[in-house]
PDB file of C-alpha atoms in Angstrom:
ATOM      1  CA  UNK Y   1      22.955 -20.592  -0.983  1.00 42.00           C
ATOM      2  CA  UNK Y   2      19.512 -18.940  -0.633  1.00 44.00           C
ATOM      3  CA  UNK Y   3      18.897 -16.028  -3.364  1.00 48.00           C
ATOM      4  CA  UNK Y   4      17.337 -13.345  -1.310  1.00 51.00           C
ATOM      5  CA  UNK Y   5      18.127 -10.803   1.586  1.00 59.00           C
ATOM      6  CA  UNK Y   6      17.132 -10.636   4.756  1.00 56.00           C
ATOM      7  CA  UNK Y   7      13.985  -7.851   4.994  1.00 67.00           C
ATOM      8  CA  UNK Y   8      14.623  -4.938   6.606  1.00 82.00           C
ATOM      9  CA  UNK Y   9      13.162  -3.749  10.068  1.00 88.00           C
ATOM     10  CA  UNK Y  10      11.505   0.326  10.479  1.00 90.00           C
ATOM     11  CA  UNK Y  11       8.997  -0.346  13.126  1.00 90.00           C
ATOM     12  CA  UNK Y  12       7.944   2.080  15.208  1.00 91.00           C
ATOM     13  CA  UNK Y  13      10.516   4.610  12.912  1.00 92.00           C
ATOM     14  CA  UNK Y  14      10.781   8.213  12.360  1.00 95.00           C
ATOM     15  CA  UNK Y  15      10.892   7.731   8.801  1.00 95.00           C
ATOM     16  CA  UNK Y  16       8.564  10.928   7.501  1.00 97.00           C
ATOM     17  CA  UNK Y  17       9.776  12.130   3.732  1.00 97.00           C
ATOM     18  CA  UNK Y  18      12.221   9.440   3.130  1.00 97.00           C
ATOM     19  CA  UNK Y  19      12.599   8.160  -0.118  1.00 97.00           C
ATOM     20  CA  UNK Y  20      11.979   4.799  -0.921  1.00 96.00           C
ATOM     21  CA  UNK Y  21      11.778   5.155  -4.782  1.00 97.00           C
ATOM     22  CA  UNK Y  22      12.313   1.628  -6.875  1.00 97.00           C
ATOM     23  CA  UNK Y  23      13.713   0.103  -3.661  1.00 95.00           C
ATOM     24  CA  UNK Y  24      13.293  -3.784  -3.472  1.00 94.00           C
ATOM     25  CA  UNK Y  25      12.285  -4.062   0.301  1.00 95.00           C
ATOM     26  CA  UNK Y  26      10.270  -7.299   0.371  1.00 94.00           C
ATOM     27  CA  UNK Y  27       9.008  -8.573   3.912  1.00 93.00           C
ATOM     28  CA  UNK Y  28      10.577  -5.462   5.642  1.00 94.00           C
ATOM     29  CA  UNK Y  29       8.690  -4.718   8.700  1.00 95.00           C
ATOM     30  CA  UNK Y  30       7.090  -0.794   8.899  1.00 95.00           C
ATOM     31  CA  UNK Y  31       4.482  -1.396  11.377  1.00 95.00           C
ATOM     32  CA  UNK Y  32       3.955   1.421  13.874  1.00 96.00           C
ATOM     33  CA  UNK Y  33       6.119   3.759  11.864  1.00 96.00           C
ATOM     34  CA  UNK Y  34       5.446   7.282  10.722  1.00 97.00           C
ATOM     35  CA  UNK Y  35       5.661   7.539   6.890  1.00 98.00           C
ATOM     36  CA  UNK Y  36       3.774  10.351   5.962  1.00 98.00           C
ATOM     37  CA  UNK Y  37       5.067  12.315   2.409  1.00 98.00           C
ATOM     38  CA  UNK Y  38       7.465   9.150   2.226  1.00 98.00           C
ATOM     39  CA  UNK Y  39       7.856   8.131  -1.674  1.00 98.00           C
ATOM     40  CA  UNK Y  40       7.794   4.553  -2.387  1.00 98.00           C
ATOM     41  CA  UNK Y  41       6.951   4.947  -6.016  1.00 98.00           C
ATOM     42  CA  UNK Y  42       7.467   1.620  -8.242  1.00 98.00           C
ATOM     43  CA  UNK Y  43       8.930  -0.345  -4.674  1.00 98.00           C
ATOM     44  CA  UNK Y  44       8.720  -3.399  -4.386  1.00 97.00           C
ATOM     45  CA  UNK Y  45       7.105  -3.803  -1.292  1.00 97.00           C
ATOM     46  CA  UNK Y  46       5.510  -7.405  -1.396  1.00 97.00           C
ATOM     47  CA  UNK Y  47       4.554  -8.851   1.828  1.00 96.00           C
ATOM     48  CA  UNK Y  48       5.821  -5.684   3.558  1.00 97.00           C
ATOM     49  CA  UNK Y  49       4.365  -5.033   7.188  1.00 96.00           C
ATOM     50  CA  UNK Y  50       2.105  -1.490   6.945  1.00 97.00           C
ATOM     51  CA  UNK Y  51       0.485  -2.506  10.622  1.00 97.00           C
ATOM     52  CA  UNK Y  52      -0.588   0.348  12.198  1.00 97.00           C
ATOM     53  CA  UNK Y  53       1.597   2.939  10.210  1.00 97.00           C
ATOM     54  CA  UNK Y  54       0.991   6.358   9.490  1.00 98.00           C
ATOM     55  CA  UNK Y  55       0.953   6.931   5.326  1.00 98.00           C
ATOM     56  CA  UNK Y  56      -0.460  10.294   5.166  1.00 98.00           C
ATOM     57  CA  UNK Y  57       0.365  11.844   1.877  1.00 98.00           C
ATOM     58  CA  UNK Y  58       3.147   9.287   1.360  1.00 98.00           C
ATOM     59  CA  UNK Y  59       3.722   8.324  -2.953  1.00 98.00           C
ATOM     60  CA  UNK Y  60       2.490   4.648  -3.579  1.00 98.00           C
ATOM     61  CA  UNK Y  61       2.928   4.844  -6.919  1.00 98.00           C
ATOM     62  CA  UNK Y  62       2.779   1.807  -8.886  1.00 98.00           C
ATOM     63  CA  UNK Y  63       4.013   0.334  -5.850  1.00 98.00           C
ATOM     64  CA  UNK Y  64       3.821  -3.557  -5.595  1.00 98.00           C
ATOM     65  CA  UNK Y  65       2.081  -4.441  -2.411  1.00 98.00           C
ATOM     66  CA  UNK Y  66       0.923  -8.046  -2.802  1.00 98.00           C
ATOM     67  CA  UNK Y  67       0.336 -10.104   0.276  1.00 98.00           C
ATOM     68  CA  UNK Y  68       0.782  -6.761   2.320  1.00 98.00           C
ATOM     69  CA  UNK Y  69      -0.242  -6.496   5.986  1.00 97.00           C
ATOM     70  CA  UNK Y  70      -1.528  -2.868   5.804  1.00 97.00           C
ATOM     71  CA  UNK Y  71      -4.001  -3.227   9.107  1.00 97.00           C
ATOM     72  CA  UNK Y  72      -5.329  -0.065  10.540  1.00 97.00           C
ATOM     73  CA  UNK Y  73      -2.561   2.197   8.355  1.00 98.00           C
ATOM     74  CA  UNK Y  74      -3.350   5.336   7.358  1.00 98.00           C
ATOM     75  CA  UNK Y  75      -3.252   6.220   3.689  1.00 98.00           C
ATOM     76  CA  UNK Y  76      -4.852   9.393   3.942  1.00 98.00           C
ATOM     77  CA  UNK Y  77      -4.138  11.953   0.880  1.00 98.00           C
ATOM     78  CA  UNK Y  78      -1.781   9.349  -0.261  1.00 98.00           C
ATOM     79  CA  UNK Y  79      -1.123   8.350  -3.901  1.00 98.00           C
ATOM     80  CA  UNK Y  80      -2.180   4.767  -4.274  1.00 98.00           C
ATOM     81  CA  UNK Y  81      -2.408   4.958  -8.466  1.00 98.00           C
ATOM     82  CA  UNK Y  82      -1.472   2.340 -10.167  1.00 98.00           C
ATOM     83  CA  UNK Y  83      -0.085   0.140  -7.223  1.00 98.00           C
ATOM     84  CA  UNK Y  84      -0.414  -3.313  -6.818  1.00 98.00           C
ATOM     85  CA  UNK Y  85      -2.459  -4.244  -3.500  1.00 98.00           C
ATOM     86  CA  UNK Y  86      -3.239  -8.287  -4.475  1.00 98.00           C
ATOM     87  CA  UNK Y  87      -4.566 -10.267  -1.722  1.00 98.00           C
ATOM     88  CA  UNK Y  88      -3.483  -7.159   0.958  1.00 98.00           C
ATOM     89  CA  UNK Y  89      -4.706  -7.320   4.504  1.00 98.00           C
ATOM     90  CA  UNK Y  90      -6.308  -3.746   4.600  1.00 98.00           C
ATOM     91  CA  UNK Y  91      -9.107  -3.830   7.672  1.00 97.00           C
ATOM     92  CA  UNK Y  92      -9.600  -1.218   9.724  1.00 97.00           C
ATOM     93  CA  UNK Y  93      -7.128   0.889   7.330  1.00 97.00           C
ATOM     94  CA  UNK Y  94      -8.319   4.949   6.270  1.00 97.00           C
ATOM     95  CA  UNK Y  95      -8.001   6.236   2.423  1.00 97.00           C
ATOM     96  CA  UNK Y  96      -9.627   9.491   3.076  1.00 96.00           C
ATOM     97  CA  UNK Y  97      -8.731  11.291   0.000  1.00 97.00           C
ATOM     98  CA  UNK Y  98      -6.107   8.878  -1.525  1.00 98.00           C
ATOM     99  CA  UNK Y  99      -5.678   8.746  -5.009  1.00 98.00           C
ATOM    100  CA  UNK Y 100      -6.809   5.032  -6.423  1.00 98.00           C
ATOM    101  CA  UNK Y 101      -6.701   5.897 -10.085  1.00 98.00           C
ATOM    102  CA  UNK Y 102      -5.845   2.131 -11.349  1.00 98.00           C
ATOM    103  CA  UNK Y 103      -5.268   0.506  -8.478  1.00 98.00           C
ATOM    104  CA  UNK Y 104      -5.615  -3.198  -8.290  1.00 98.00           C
ATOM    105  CA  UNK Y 105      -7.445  -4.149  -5.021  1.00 98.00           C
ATOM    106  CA  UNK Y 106      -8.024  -8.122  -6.386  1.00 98.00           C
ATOM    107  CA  UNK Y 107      -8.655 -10.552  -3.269  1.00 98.00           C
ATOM    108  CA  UNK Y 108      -7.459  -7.817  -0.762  1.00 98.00           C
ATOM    109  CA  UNK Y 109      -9.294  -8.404   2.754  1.00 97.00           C
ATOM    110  CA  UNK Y 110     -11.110  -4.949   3.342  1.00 97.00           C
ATOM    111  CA  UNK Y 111     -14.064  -3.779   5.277  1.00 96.00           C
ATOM    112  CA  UNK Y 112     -17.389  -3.733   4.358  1.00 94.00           C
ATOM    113  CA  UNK Y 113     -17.477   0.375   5.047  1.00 94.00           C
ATOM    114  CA  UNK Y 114     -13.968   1.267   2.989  1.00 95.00           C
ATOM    115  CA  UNK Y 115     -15.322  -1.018   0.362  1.00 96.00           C
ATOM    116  CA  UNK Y 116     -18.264   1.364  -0.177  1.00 96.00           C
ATOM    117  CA  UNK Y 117     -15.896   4.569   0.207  1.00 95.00           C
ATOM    118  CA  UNK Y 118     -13.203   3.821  -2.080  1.00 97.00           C
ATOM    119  CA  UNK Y 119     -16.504   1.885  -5.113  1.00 97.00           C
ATOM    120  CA  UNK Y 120     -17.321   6.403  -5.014  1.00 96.00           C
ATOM    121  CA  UNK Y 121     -14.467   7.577  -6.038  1.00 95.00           C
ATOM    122  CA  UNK Y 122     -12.658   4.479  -8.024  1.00 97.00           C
ATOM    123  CA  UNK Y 123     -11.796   4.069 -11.280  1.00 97.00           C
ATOM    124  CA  UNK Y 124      -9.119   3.170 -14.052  1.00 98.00           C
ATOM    125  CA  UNK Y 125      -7.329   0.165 -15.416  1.00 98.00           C
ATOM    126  CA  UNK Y 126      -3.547  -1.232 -13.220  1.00 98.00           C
ATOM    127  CA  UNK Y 127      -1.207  -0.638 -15.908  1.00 97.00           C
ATOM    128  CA  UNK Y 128       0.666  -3.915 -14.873  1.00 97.00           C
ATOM    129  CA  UNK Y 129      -1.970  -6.022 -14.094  1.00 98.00           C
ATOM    130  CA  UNK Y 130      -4.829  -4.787 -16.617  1.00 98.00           C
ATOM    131  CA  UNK Y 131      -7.057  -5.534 -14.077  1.00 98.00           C
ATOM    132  CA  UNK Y 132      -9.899  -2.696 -13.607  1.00 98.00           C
ATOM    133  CA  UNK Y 133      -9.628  -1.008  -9.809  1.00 98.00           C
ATOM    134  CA  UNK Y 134     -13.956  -1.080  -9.694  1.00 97.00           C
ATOM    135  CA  UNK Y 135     -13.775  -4.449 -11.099  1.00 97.00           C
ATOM    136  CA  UNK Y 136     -10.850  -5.775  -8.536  1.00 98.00           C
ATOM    137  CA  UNK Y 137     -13.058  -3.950  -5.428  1.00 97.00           C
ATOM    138  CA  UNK Y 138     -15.984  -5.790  -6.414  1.00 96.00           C
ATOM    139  CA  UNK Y 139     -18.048  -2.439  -6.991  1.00 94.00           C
ATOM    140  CA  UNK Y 140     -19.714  -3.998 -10.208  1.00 70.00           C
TER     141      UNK Y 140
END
């Protein structure tokens, strides 16, 4: 028998202030779902499906979003510290005013543009990783 669970499906969900807190939800599908103020803080949310999702405000904290396909979400005012975001398919994706205090953005696809906005305003060390967020964006 297989050790793991089938991932969970929330597109195109009303899912604004739920709490995801410490939940292991690996592969689940979110795309086209509104998720603003929800908290996914320490979730692990590898390979999890952001596509087109509305984050606004929502808690990423130390969060573990490797291999995530995050394309054209928005994590505007969201909390982004300390989260994992390893080799994450971010294009086309806003961060207007998220919080990216020791992030680790290492081999994540971004664009050029975001790139440039998030280098302003990073900074910090990924408490699980140790990797340096300006380091991991390329901003040095």
């Amino acid at each position: 028998m297989a050790d793991w669970t089938v991932p969970l499906s929330f597109s195109n969900a009303e899912l604004k202030g739920r709490d995801f807190s410490g939940q292991e939800l690996q592969g689940s599908e979110f795309s086209n779902a509104n998720l603003e103020l929800a908290n996914f803080s320490n979730a692990d949310l590898r390979g999890v499906v952001f596509s087109a999702s509305v984050l606004t405000h929502a808690n990423l904290h130390s969060a573990d979003l490797t291999n995530a396909l995050a394309d054209q979400a928005k994590f505007d005012g969201a909390d982004l510290s300390d989260a994992v975001l390893v080799e994450a398919i971010l294009l086309q994706s806003t961060f207007i005013d998220t919080n990216i205090t020791g992030a680790d953005f290492s081999d994540a696809l971004l664009d050029g543009v975001q790139v440039k906005e998030l280098c302003a305003r990073a900074s910090g060390v990924n408490a699980k990783t140790g990797i340096d967020t300006q380091e991991s964006l390329g901003c040095r």
